CSV table of C-alpha atoms and ligand atoms in Angstrom, one decimal:
chain,number,residue,atom,x,y,z
A,1,MET,CA,-34.4,-23.4,-19.5
A,2,ASP,CA,-31.0,-21.9,-20.4
A,3,GLY,CA,-28.9,-24.6,-18.7
A,4,PHE,CA,-27.8,-22.4,-15.8
A,5,ASP,CA,-29.0,-22.8,-12.2
A,6,VAL,CA,-28.4,-19.1,-11.6
A,7,ASP,CA,-27.7,-15.9,-13.5
A,8,LEU,CA,-25.2,-14.8,-10.9
A,9,PHE,CA,-23.2,-16.8,-8.4
A,10,VAL,CA,-21.4,-14.6,-5.8
A,11,ILE,CA,-18.5,-16.0,-3.8
A,12,GLY,CA,-18.2,-14.0,-0.6
A,13,ALA,CA,-21.0,-12.4,1.4
A,14,GLY,CA,-19.1,-9.2,2.4
A,15,SER,CA,-20.0,-5.6,1.6
A,16,GLY,CA,-19.5,-6.0,-2.2
A,17,GLY,CA,-20.9,-9.5,-2.6
A,18,VAL,CA,-24.1,-8.9,-0.6
A,19,ARG,CA,-24.8,-5.6,-2.4
A,20,ALA,CA,-24.3,-7.3,-5.8
A,21,ALA,CA,-26.5,-10.3,-4.9
A,22,ARG,CA,-29.3,-8.1,-3.5
A,23,THR,CA,-29.4,-5.6,-6.3
A,24,ALA,CA,-29.1,-8.3,-9.0
A,25,ALA,CA,-32.0,-10.2,-7.5
A,26,ALA,CA,-34.0,-7.0,-7.3
A,27,LEU,CA,-33.6,-6.8,-11.1
A,28,GLY,CA,-35.0,-10.3,-11.5
A,29,ALA,CA,-31.8,-12.2,-11.7
A,30,ARG,CA,-31.6,-15.7,-10.2
A,31,VAL,CA,-28.8,-15.4,-7.6
A,32,ALA,CA,-26.9,-17.5,-5.2
A,33,ILE,CA,-24.2,-16.4,-2.7
A,34,ALA,CA,-21.6,-18.6,-0.9
A,35,GLU,CA,-19.9,-17.7,2.4
A,36,THR,CA,-17.5,-19.6,4.7
A,37,GLY,CA,-17.9,-17.3,7.7
A,38,ARG,CA,-20.4,-14.9,9.0
A,39,ILE,CA,-22.4,-12.7,6.6
A,40,GLY,CA,-21.2,-9.1,6.3
A,41,GLY,CA,-17.6,-9.8,5.7
A,42,THR,CA,-14.7,-7.8,7.2
A,43,CYS,CA,-16.7,-4.5,7.5
A,44,VAL,CA,-19.5,-5.9,9.6
A,45,ASN,CA,-17.6,-8.5,11.6
A,46,VAL,CA,-14.1,-7.3,12.2
A,47,GLY,CA,-13.8,-4.0,10.6
A,48,CYS,CA,-15.7,-0.7,10.1
A,49,ILE,CA,-18.7,-1.5,12.4
A,50,PRO,CA,-17.0,-2.9,15.5
A,51,LYS,CA,-14.2,-0.4,15.1
A,52,LYS,CA,-16.6,2.6,15.0
A,53,LEU,CA,-18.4,1.2,18.1
A,54,PHE,CA,-15.1,1.0,19.9
A,55,VAL,CA,-14.3,4.6,18.8
A,56,TYR,CA,-17.6,5.8,20.3
A,57,ALA,CA,-16.5,4.1,23.6
A,58,ALA,CA,-13.2,5.9,23.3
A,59,ASP,CA,-14.9,9.2,22.7
A,60,CYS,CA,-16.7,8.8,26.1
A,61,ALA,CA,-13.4,9.1,27.9
A,62,GLY,CA,-12.8,12.6,26.4
A,63,GLU,CA,-16.4,13.6,27.2
A,64,PHE,CA,-15.9,12.7,30.9
A,65,ARG,CA,-12.7,14.8,31.0
A,66,ASP,CA,-14.1,17.8,29.1
A,67,ALA,CA,-17.3,17.9,31.1
A,68,VAL,CA,-15.5,19.3,34.2
A,69,GLY,CA,-14.7,22.5,32.4
A,70,PHE,CA,-18.5,22.9,31.8
A,71,GLY,CA,-19.3,22.7,35.5
A,72,TRP,CA,-19.8,18.9,35.9
A,73,GLN,CA,-18.2,17.3,39.0
A,74,PRO,CA,-15.4,14.9,37.9
A,75,ALA,CA,-17.0,11.6,37.1
A,76,GLU,CA,-15.7,8.4,38.7
A,77,ALA,CA,-15.9,6.5,35.5
A,78,ALA,CA,-14.5,3.0,35.2
A,79,PHE,CA,-14.3,1.2,31.9
A,80,ASP,CA,-15.2,-2.5,31.5
A,81,TRP,CA,-13.8,-4.1,28.4
A,82,ALA,CA,-16.0,-7.2,28.6
A,83,THR,CA,-19.1,-5.1,28.7
A,84,LEU,CA,-18.2,-3.2,25.5
A,85,ARG,CA,-16.8,-6.3,23.7
A,86,ASP,CA,-20.0,-8.3,24.4
A,87,ALA,CA,-22.3,-5.5,23.5
A,88,VAL,CA,-20.4,-5.0,20.2
A,89,ALA,CA,-20.6,-8.8,19.5
A,90,ARG,CA,-24.4,-8.7,20.1
A,91,GLU,CA,-24.8,-5.8,17.7
A,92,ILE,CA,-22.8,-7.7,15.0
A,93,THR,CA,-24.9,-10.8,15.5
A,94,ARG,CA,-28.0,-8.6,14.9
A,95,LEU,CA,-26.4,-7.1,11.8
A,96,ASN,CA,-25.6,-10.6,10.5
A,97,GLY,CA,-29.3,-11.4,10.8
A,98,ILE,CA,-30.3,-8.3,9.0
A,99,TYR,CA,-27.9,-9.1,6.1
A,100,ARG,CA,-29.3,-12.6,6.0
A,101,SER,CA,-32.9,-11.5,5.9
A,102,LEU,CA,-32.1,-8.9,3.2
A,103,LEU,CA,-30.8,-11.7,1.0
A,104,GLU,CA,-33.7,-14.0,1.8
A,105,ALA,CA,-36.2,-11.3,1.1
A,106,ARG,CA,-34.9,-11.0,-2.4
A,107,GLY,CA,-34.9,-14.8,-2.9
A,108,VAL,CA,-31.1,-15.1,-3.0
A,109,ALA,CA,-29.9,-18.7,-2.2
A,110,LEU,CA,-27.4,-18.6,0.6
A,111,VAL,CA,-24.9,-21.4,0.5
A,112,GLU,CA,-22.7,-22.0,3.5
A,113,GLY,CA,-19.3,-23.5,2.6
A,114,ARG,CA,-16.1,-22.9,0.7
A,115,ALA,CA,-16.7,-22.4,-3.0
A,116,ARG,CA,-14.3,-23.4,-5.7
A,117,LEU,CA,-14.4,-22.7,-9.5
A,118,LEU,CA,-14.5,-25.8,-11.6
A,119,ASP,CA,-14.7,-24.0,-15.0
A,120,PRO,CA,-15.8,-20.5,-16.1
A,121,HIS,CA,-19.5,-21.3,-15.4
A,122,THR,CA,-19.4,-23.8,-12.6
A,123,VAL,CA,-18.9,-23.3,-8.9
A,124,ALA,CA,-18.6,-26.3,-6.5
A,125,VAL,CA,-19.9,-25.6,-2.9
A,126,GLY,CA,-22.2,-27.2,-0.4
A,127,GLY,CA,-22.0,-30.6,-1.9
A,128,ARG,CA,-23.2,-29.6,-5.4
A,129,ASN,CA,-22.1,-27.9,-8.6
A,130,TRP,CA,-23.8,-24.7,-9.5
A,131,ARG,CA,-24.0,-23.7,-13.2
A,132,ALA,CA,-23.9,-19.9,-13.4
A,133,ARG,CA,-24.2,-17.5,-16.3
A,134,HIS,CA,-22.0,-15.0,-14.4
A,135,ILE,CA,-19.7,-15.6,-11.4
A,136,LEU,CA,-18.6,-12.8,-9.1
A,137,VAL,CA,-15.6,-13.3,-6.8
A,138,ALA,CA,-15.9,-10.9,-3.9
A,139,THR,CA,-13.8,-12.7,-1.3
A,140,GLY,CA,-12.1,-9.7,0.1
A,141,ALA,CA,-8.7,-9.6,1.8
A,142,TRP,CA,-7.0,-10.9,5.0
A,143,PRO,CA,-4.5,-9.3,7.3
A,144,ARG,CA,-0.9,-9.8,6.2
A,145,VAL,CA,1.4,-10.6,9.1
A,146,PRO,CA,5.2,-9.8,8.7
A,147,GLU,CA,7.4,-12.8,8.3
A,148,ILE,CA,9.5,-12.2,11.4
A,149,PRO,CA,10.6,-14.5,14.3
A,150,GLY,CA,7.9,-14.6,16.9
A,151,ARG,CA,5.1,-13.7,14.5
A,152,GLU,CA,2.9,-16.3,16.2
A,153,HIS,CA,2.7,-13.9,19.1
A,154,LEU,CA,1.1,-11.2,17.0
A,155,ILE,CA,-2.6,-10.5,16.8
A,156,THR,CA,-4.3,-8.7,14.0
A,157,SER,CA,-7.5,-6.6,13.7
A,158,ASN,CA,-9.3,-10.0,13.3
A,159,GLU,CA,-8.7,-10.9,16.9
A,160,PHE,CA,-8.7,-7.4,18.4
A,161,PHE,CA,-12.5,-7.0,19.0
A,162,SER,CA,-12.7,-10.3,20.9
A,163,LEU,CA,-9.7,-10.0,23.1
A,164,PRO,CA,-10.4,-11.4,26.6
A,165,ALA,CA,-9.3,-8.3,28.3
A,166,ARG,CA,-8.0,-4.8,27.6
A,167,PRO,CA,-4.2,-5.0,27.4
A,168,ARG,CA,-2.4,-2.9,29.9
A,169,ARG,CA,0.4,-2.1,27.3
A,170,ALA,CA,-0.2,-2.4,23.6
A,171,LEU,CA,2.2,-2.1,20.7
A,172,LEU,CA,0.9,-1.5,17.2
A,173,ILE,CA,3.1,-2.3,14.2
A,174,GLY,CA,2.3,-0.3,11.1
A,175,GLY,CA,1.5,3.2,10.0
A,176,GLY,CA,-1.8,2.8,8.1
A,177,TYR,CA,-5.5,3.1,8.9
A,178,ILE,CA,-5.7,0.3,11.4
A,179,ALA,CA,-2.6,1.0,13.5
A,180,VAL,CA,-3.5,4.7,13.8
A,181,GLU,CA,-7.2,4.0,14.6
A,182,LEU,CA,-6.6,1.3,17.2
A,183,ALA,CA,-3.8,3.3,18.8
A,184,GLY,CA,-6.4,6.0,19.5
A,185,VAL,CA,-9.0,3.6,20.8
A,186,LEU,CA,-6.7,1.7,23.1
A,187,HIS,CA,-5.1,4.9,24.5
A,188,ALA,CA,-8.5,6.4,25.3
A,189,LEU,CA,-9.6,3.2,27.0
A,190,GLY,CA,-6.6,3.4,29.3
A,191,THR,CA,-4.0,1.3,27.6
A,192,GLU,CA,-0.4,2.5,27.4
A,193,THR,CA,-0.1,2.6,23.6
A,194,THR,CA,2.9,2.7,21.3
A,195,LEU,CA,2.8,2.7,17.5
A,196,LEU,CA,5.9,1.5,15.7
A,197,TYR,CA,6.2,2.5,12.1
A,198,ARG,CA,9.1,1.7,9.7
A,199,GLY,CA,9.0,5.0,7.8
A,200,PRO,CA,9.7,8.6,8.9
A,201,LEU,CA,6.0,9.6,9.2
A,202,PHE,CA,2.9,7.4,9.2
A,203,LEU,CA,0.0,7.4,6.6
A,204,ARG,CA,2.4,7.6,3.7
A,205,HIS,CA,-0.2,8.2,1.0
A,206,PHE,CA,-1.9,11.1,2.7
A,207,ASP,CA,-1.2,14.9,2.7
A,208,GLN,CA,2.1,15.7,4.4
A,209,ASP,CA,0.6,18.4,6.6
A,210,LEU,CA,-2.3,16.2,7.6
A,211,ARG,CA,0.2,13.5,8.7
A,212,ARG,CA,2.4,16.0,10.6
A,213,VAL,CA,-0.5,17.6,12.4
A,214,LEU,CA,-2.0,14.2,13.3
A,215,ALA,CA,1.3,13.0,14.8
A,216,GLU,CA,1.5,16.2,16.9
A,217,GLU,CA,-2.0,15.9,18.1
A,218,MET,CA,-1.7,12.2,18.9
A,219,ARG,CA,1.5,12.8,20.9
A,220,ALA,CA,-0.2,15.7,22.7
A,221,LEU,CA,-2.9,13.2,23.8
A,222,GLY,CA,-0.2,10.9,25.2
A,223,MET,CA,0.2,8.3,22.5
A,224,ARG,CA,3.8,7.2,21.9
A,225,LEU,CA,4.7,7.2,18.2
A,226,GLU,CA,8.0,5.6,17.2
A,227,PHE,CA,8.9,6.3,13.6
A,228,ASP,CA,11.8,4.9,11.6
A,229,THR,CA,11.3,1.8,13.7
A,230,ASP,CA,11.7,-1.5,12.0
A,231,VAL,CA,10.6,-4.5,13.9
A,232,GLU,CA,13.0,-7.4,13.8
A,233,ARG,CA,11.4,-10.0,16.1
A,234,ILE,CA,8.9,-10.6,18.9
A,235,GLU,CA,9.9,-12.4,22.1
A,236,ARG,CA,7.8,-13.8,24.9
A,237,ALA,CA,9.2,-13.4,28.4
A,238,ALA,CA,8.8,-16.0,31.2
A,239,ASP,CA,6.0,-13.9,32.8
A,240,GLY,CA,4.0,-14.1,29.6
A,241,SER,CA,4.5,-10.5,28.5
A,242,LEU,CA,5.9,-9.7,25.1
A,243,GLU,CA,8.8,-7.7,23.8
A,244,VAL,CA,9.2,-6.2,20.4
A,245,VAL,CA,12.9,-6.0,19.3
A,246,THR,CA,13.8,-3.5,16.6
A,247,HIS,CA,16.5,-3.7,14.0
A,248,ASP,CA,18.6,-1.1,15.9
A,249,GLY,CA,18.3,-3.2,19.1
A,250,ARG,CA,15.6,-1.2,21.0
A,251,ARG,CA,13.1,-3.2,23.0
A,252,PHE,CA,9.5,-2.4,23.6
A,253,PRO,CA,7.6,-4.4,26.2
A,254,GLY,CA,3.9,-4.9,25.9
A,255,ASP,CA,1.0,-7.3,26.7
A,256,ALA,CA,-0.4,-7.3,23.2
A,257,VAL,CA,1.3,-6.7,19.9
A,258,LEU,CA,-0.9,-6.1,16.9
A,259,ALA,CA,0.3,-6.2,13.4
A,260,ALA,CA,-1.6,-3.8,11.1
A,261,THR,CA,0.7,-4.1,8.1
A,262,GLY,CA,-1.8,-4.3,5.2
A,263,ARG,CA,-3.9,-7.0,3.8
A,264,HIS,CA,-3.6,-9.6,1.0
A,265,PRO,CA,-6.4,-10.4,-1.5
A,266,LEU,CA,-8.1,-13.8,-0.8
A,267,THR,CA,-7.6,-15.5,-4.1
A,268,GLN,CA,-5.9,-18.8,-3.0
A,269,ASP,CA,-7.6,-22.2,-3.5
A,270,LEU,CA,-10.5,-20.9,-5.5
A,271,GLY,CA,-9.5,-22.5,-8.7
A,272,LEU,CA,-9.1,-19.1,-10.3
A,273,GLU,CA,-5.9,-19.7,-12.2
A,274,ASP,CA,-7.0,-23.1,-13.5
A,275,CYS,CA,-10.0,-21.3,-15.1
A,276,GLY,CA,-7.7,-18.7,-16.7
A,277,VAL,CA,-8.3,-15.8,-14.3
A,278,ARG,CA,-5.2,-13.7,-14.2
A,279,LEU,CA,-3.8,-12.4,-10.9
A,280,ASP,CA,-1.4,-9.5,-10.5
A,281,ALA,CA,1.9,-9.6,-8.6
A,282,ASN,CA,0.1,-9.1,-5.3
A,283,GLY,CA,-2.4,-11.9,-5.9
A,284,ALA,CA,-5.3,-9.6,-6.7
A,285,ILE,CA,-7.7,-10.4,-9.6
A,286,GLU,CA,-7.0,-8.3,-12.7
A,287,VAL,CA,-10.2,-6.7,-13.9
A,288,ASP,CA,-11.2,-4.3,-16.6
A,289,HIS,CA,-13.3,-1.1,-16.1
A,290,HIS,CA,-16.4,-3.2,-15.7
A,291,TYR,CA,-15.0,-5.6,-13.1
A,292,ARG,CA,-14.6,-8.4,-15.7
A,293,SER,CA,-11.6,-10.7,-15.2
A,294,THR,CA,-9.6,-12.2,-18.0
A,295,VAL,CA,-12.4,-14.8,-18.2
A,296,PRO,CA,-15.5,-13.0,-19.5
A,297,SER,CA,-18.0,-14.8,-17.3
A,298,ILE,CA,-16.0,-14.2,-14.1
A,299,HIS,CA,-16.1,-10.9,-12.4
A,300,ALA,CA,-14.4,-9.5,-9.3
A,301,LEU,CA,-14.7,-6.4,-7.1
A,302,GLY,CA,-13.9,-5.0,-3.7
A,303,ASP,CA,-10.7,-5.8,-1.8
A,304,VAL,CA,-9.9,-8.8,-3.9
A,305,ILE,CA,-9.1,-6.6,-6.9
A,306,GLY,CA,-6.5,-4.5,-5.0
A,307,GLY,CA,-6.9,-0.7,-5.0
A,308,PRO,CA,-8.4,1.2,-2.1
A,309,GLU,CA,-9.9,-1.3,0.4
A,310,LEU,CA,-13.0,0.7,1.4
A,311,THR,CA,-16.5,-0.6,1.9
A,312,PRO,CA,-18.3,2.2,0.0
A,313,LEU,CA,-16.1,1.6,-3.0
A,314,ALA,CA,-16.9,-2.1,-3.0
A,315,THR,CA,-20.7,-1.4,-2.8
A,316,ALA,CA,-20.5,1.2,-5.5
A,317,GLN,CA,-18.6,-1.2,-7.7
A,318,ALA,CA,-21.2,-3.9,-7.0
A,319,MET,CA,-24.0,-1.6,-8.1
A,320,ALA,CA,-22.0,-0.7,-11.3
A,321,LEU,CA,-21.5,-4.3,-12.1
A,322,VAL,CA,-25.1,-5.2,-11.6
A,323,SER,CA,-26.1,-2.3,-13.8
A,324,THR,CA,-23.7,-3.6,-16.5
A,325,LEU,CA,-24.8,-7.2,-16.3
A,326,PHE,CA,-28.5,-6.9,-15.6
A,327,GLY,CA,-29.5,-3.3,-15.9
A,328,GLY,CA,-28.7,-2.5,-19.5
A,329,GLU,CA,-26.2,0.2,-18.7
A,330,ALA,CA,-22.5,-0.4,-18.5
A,331,ARG,CA,-21.1,1.5,-15.5
A,332,SER,CA,-17.8,1.9,-13.7
A,333,VAL,CA,-16.7,3.6,-10.5
A,334,GLY,CA,-14.1,6.4,-10.8
A,335,LEU,CA,-11.5,6.8,-8.0
A,336,GLN,CA,-11.4,10.6,-8.4
A,337,ASN,CA,-12.5,12.5,-5.3
A,338,LEU,CA,-12.7,9.3,-3.2
A,339,PRO,CA,-13.4,10.6,0.3
A,340,THR,CA,-12.0,8.7,3.3
A,341,ALA,CA,-11.8,9.1,7.0
A,342,ILE,CA,-9.4,7.6,9.6
A,343,PHE,CA,-11.2,7.3,12.9
A,344,SER,CA,-8.1,8.2,14.8
A,345,ARG,CA,-8.0,10.4,17.8
A,346,PRO,CA,-8.3,13.1,16.7
A,347,GLU,CA,-10.2,12.1,13.5
A,348,VAL,CA,-8.8,12.6,10.1
A,349,ALA,CA,-10.7,12.9,6.8
A,350,THR,CA,-9.7,13.8,3.3
A,351,VAL,CA,-11.1,14.0,-0.2
A,352,GLY,CA,-9.3,14.6,-3.5
A,353,LEU,CA,-5.6,15.3,-3.9
A,354,SER,CA,-2.9,15.9,-1.3
A,355,GLU,CA,-0.8,19.0,-1.9
A,356,GLU,CA,2.1,16.8,-3.0
A,357,ARG,CA,-0.1,14.9,-5.6
A,358,ALA,CA,-1.7,18.1,-6.8
A,359,ARG,CA,1.6,19.7,-7.4
A,360,ALA,CA,2.8,16.7,-9.3
A,361,SER,CA,-0.3,16.5,-11.4
A,362,VAL,CA,-1.4,20.1,-12.2
A,363,GLY,CA,1.7,22.0,-11.3
A,364,ALA,CA,0.8,25.4,-9.8
A,365,VAL,CA,-1.5,25.1,-6.7
A,366,ARG,CA,-2.6,27.5,-4.0
A,367,VAL,CA,-2.9,26.2,-0.5
A,368,PHE,CA,-5.3,27.5,2.1
A,369,GLU,CA,-5.1,26.3,5.7
A,370,THR,CA,-6.0,27.1,9.2
A,371,ARG,CA,-5.3,25.6,12.6
A,372,PHE,CA,-7.3,26.7,15.6
A,373,ARG,CA,-8.6,25.8,19.0
A,374,PRO,CA,-12.3,25.0,18.6
A,375,LEU,CA,-14.8,26.9,20.8
A,376,ARG,CA,-15.6,23.8,22.9
A,377,ASN,CA,-12.0,23.5,24.0
A,378,THR,CA,-11.8,27.0,25.4
A,379,LEU,CA,-13.8,25.8,28.4
A,380,SER,CA,-12.9,22.1,28.4
A,381,GLY,CA,-9.2,22.9,28.6
A,382,ASN,CA,-8.7,20.1,26.1
A,383,PRO,CA,-5.5,21.2,24.2
A,384,GLY,CA,-6.7,19.7,20.9
A,385,ARG,CA,-6.6,21.9,17.8
A,386,VAL,CA,-8.3,21.5,14.5
A,387,TYR,CA,-6.5,21.6,11.2
A,388,MET,CA,-8.1,22.3,7.8
A,389,LYS,CA,-6.5,22.6,4.4
A,390,LEU,CA,-7.7,23.2,0.9
A,391,VAL,CA,-5.6,22.6,-2.2
A,392,VAL,CA,-6.6,24.7,-5.2
A,393,ASP,CA,-5.6,24.6,-8.8
A,394,ALA,CA,-4.0,28.0,-9.3
A,395,GLU,CA,-5.1,28.2,-13.0
A,396,THR,CA,-8.7,27.0,-12.8
A,397,ASP,CA,-9.4,27.9,-9.2
A,398,ARG,CA,-10.9,24.4,-8.8
A,399,VAL,CA,-10.6,22.9,-5.3
A,400,LEU,CA,-8.6,19.7,-5.8
A,401,GLY,CA,-8.3,18.5,-2.2
A,402,ALA,CA,-9.8,19.1,1.2
A,403,HIS,CA,-8.2,17.7,4.3
A,404,MET,CA,-9.1,17.9,8.0
A,405,VAL,CA,-7.8,16.8,11.4
A,406,GLY,CA,-10.3,17.3,14.2
A,407,PRO,CA,-13.6,16.2,15.7
A,408,GLU,CA,-16.2,15.1,13.1
A,409,ALA,CA,-13.8,15.4,10.3
A,410,GLY,CA,-15.5,12.5,8.5
A,411,GLU,CA,-18.9,14.1,8.8
A,412,ILE,CA,-17.6,17.4,7.5
A,413,ILE,CA,-15.5,16.1,4.6
A,414,GLN,CA,-18.4,13.9,3.4
A,415,GLY,CA,-20.3,17.1,2.6
A,416,LEU,CA,-17.3,18.7,0.9
A,417,ALA,CA,-16.8,15.6,-1.2
A,418,VAL,CA,-20.1,16.6,-3.0
A,419,ALA,CA,-18.7,20.0,-3.7
A,420,LEU,CA,-15.5,18.6,-5.1
A,421,GLN,CA,-17.4,16.1,-7.1
A,422,ALA,CA,-19.4,19.0,-8.6
A,423,GLY,CA,-16.2,20.7,-9.5
A,424,ALA,CA,-16.5,23.6,-7.0
A,425,THR,CA,-14.0,26.4,-7.2
A,426,LYS,CA,-12.4,28.3,-4.3
A,427,ARG,CA,-14.7,31.2,-5.4
A,428,VAL,CA,-17.7,29.0,-4.8
A,429,PHE,CA,-16.4,28.1,-1.3
A,430,ASP,CA,-15.9,31.8,-0.6
A,431,ALA,CA,-19.4,32.6,-1.7
A,432,THR,CA,-20.8,30.0,0.6
A,433,ILE,CA,-22.2,31.3,3.9
A,434,GLY,CA,-20.9,29.6,7.1
A,435,ILE,CA,-22.9,28.1,9.8
A,436,HIS,CA,-21.9,29.8,13.0
A,437,PRO,CA,-20.5,28.7,15.4
A,438,THR,CA,-19.1,25.5,14.0
A,439,ALA,CA,-15.7,24.3,13.1
A,440,ALA,CA,-16.9,23.5,9.5
A,441,GLU,CA,-17.5,27.2,8.8
A,442,GLU,CA,-13.8,27.7,8.6
A,443,PHE,CA,-13.8,25.8,5.3
A,444,VAL,CA,-15.6,28.7,3.7
A,445,THR,CA,-13.5,31.5,5.2
A,446,MET,CA,-10.0,30.2,4.7
A,447,ARG,CA,-7.0,32.4,4.0
A,448,GLU,CA,-4.1,31.5,1.7
A,449,ALA,CA,-1.1,29.9,3.4
A,450,VAL,CA,2.1,31.9,3.2
A,451,ARG,CA,4.8,29.4,2.1
B,501,LIG,P1,-2.6,0.1,5.3
B,501,LIG,O1,-2.3,-0.3,3.9
B,501,LIG,O2,-3.4,1.3,5.6
B,501,LIG,O3,-1.2,0.3,6.1
B,501,LIG,C1,-0.3,-0.7,6.2
B,501,LIG,C2,0.9,-0.2,7.0
B,501,LIG,O4,1.8,-1.2,7.3
B,501,LIG,C3,1.7,0.9,6.2
B,501,LIG,O5,2.1,1.9,7.2
B,501,LIG,C4,2.9,0.1,5.8
B,501,LIG,O6,4.1,0.9,5.7
B,501,LIG,C5,3.1,-0.9,6.9
B,501,LIG,N1,3.7,-2.2,6.5
B,501,LIG,C6,3.4,-2.9,5.5
B,501,LIG,N2,4.2,-4.0,5.5
B,501,LIG,C7,5.0,-4.0,6.6
B,501,LIG,C8,6.0,-4.8,7.1
B,501,LIG,N3,6.3,-5.9,6.5
B,501,LIG,N4,6.6,-4.4,8.2
B,501,LIG,C9,6.3,-3.2,8.8
B,501,LIG,N5,5.3,-2.4,8.4
B,501,LIG,C10,4.7,-2.8,7.2
B,501,LIG,O7,-3.2,-1.2,6.0
B,501,LIG,P2,-3.9,-1.5,7.4
B,501,LIG,O8,-3.6,-2.9,7.7
B,501,LIG,O9,-3.8,-0.4,8.3
B,501,LIG,O10,-5.5,-1.5,6.9
B,501,LIG,C11,-5.9,-2.3,5.8
B,501,LIG,C12,-6.8,-1.6,4.9
B,501,LIG,O11,-8.1,-1.6,5.4
B,501,LIG,C13,-6.5,-0.1,4.7
B,501,LIG,O12,-5.6,0.1,3.6
B,501,LIG,C14,-7.8,0.5,4.4
B,501,LIG,O13,-8.0,0.5,3.0
B,501,LIG,C15,-8.8,-0.4,5.1
B,501,LIG,N6,-9.2,0.3,6.3
B,501,LIG,C16,-10.0,1.4,6.2
B,501,LIG,C17,-10.5,2.1,7.3
B,501,LIG,C18,-11.3,3.3,7.1
B,501,LIG,O14,-11.8,3.5,6.1
B,501,LIG,N7,-11.4,4.1,8.1
B,501,LIG,C19,-10.2,1.6,8.6
B,501,LIG,C20,-9.3,0.5,8.7
B,501,LIG,C21,-8.9,-0.2,7.5
B,501,LIG,P3,4.5,1.7,4.4
B,501,LIG,O15,3.5,2.9,4.3
B,501,LIG,O16,5.9,2.1,4.7
B,501,LIG,O17,4.3,0.8,3.2
């Protein structure tokens, strides 16, 4: 015996932790994983999965409306929040079970309880101390709620999917992924929806044209977007309704106010600092290229290390770490050409550099773009238009960024991400035959924007 109970002790059974545990065990490592809540972490329980299921429900509203243009009699559709909420909850319970059996099938010991590091090789949880050759901290992140008067009235995405009823009027604070996505869901399900963002235009890190077009399209659908709006406090009226008061004295009444103002890494009370693990200014665990913290036996990945908080990134990092520790090949995950979608209404997806970042990094760029009414909307009467944009290095002709606003943007950009990863040039895009009639074919026939 080597004096260790396990080769890998994972703290946190979310996307990154579960993937690391399973793949390490598949390579023959002895693995245990600790979790305080439900298996699957944010993504399965209060993130990607319930969100996408709610987005599908929201899509149905548009289908009912569009169907009339195709000869269907108007449907008398009525939406029931409790039916959707409970169906989603059942699906999540099913997924929790699948995650659990995937771990069990690999012989991973699942320990329920709050883990704490005692030293670089010892984790205390479930009434015992585990000696581990390697420890992985994959505890994720938690919604950050602004420190403003009345913050106790705010909900976050953690509570959204189990709300007792659909709010009649909802206010969303923030201009990131969650505020934009949930604004689209709520509006489509019949809620009067207002998004309040402190800056001049939401989605600050995305391509400027993408942000501008999305704002136009969301407003055209009837969502209210209030930019340059700084929330000062939340008040509760005698009738139980809420009011958001802004710094410039405006008041926004609502029945639910959701803060989607970013997340903080879950690094508190784990005993990390006492073991010598260094945290950055935001409380995230500092790691090297191979997800190793300042203590060689303690590793971290996913949301808890800061950086883009995206499930596929956490799972890729997990596989890289397992390869490094148990597979005999040191690997790392690059952030170049990281594709991402925002399941807003309409959907947004992007891969590579925004025009602004491309100009800052390579200098001369060529921009190709198109905005058009998709075929479907000619009959449906739906006013929505699709926007697509390619950012190309003027010197090498390499496509640096692809951006889209419109239905199925995520599905389309995922394919283009492969092309960008392979280093495709605009000439390669031009030599590609389109699939007709699709929206995606426009990506291979785009003309240069006149600026
Ligand atoms: P984001 O980081 O995307 O956005 C946070 C927003 O809140 C920004 O607009 C920010 O403004 C604003 N903000 C921050 N602090 C304050 C404050 N004190 N007062 C007012 N506004 C504030 O975070 P989200 O909470 O929307 O989502 C968390 C993360 O989860 C995302 O970053 C994303 O990585 C992940 N996610 C991914 C999804 C996907 O892949 N489709 C879906 C949902 C979440 P400013 O820009 O001015 O700083």
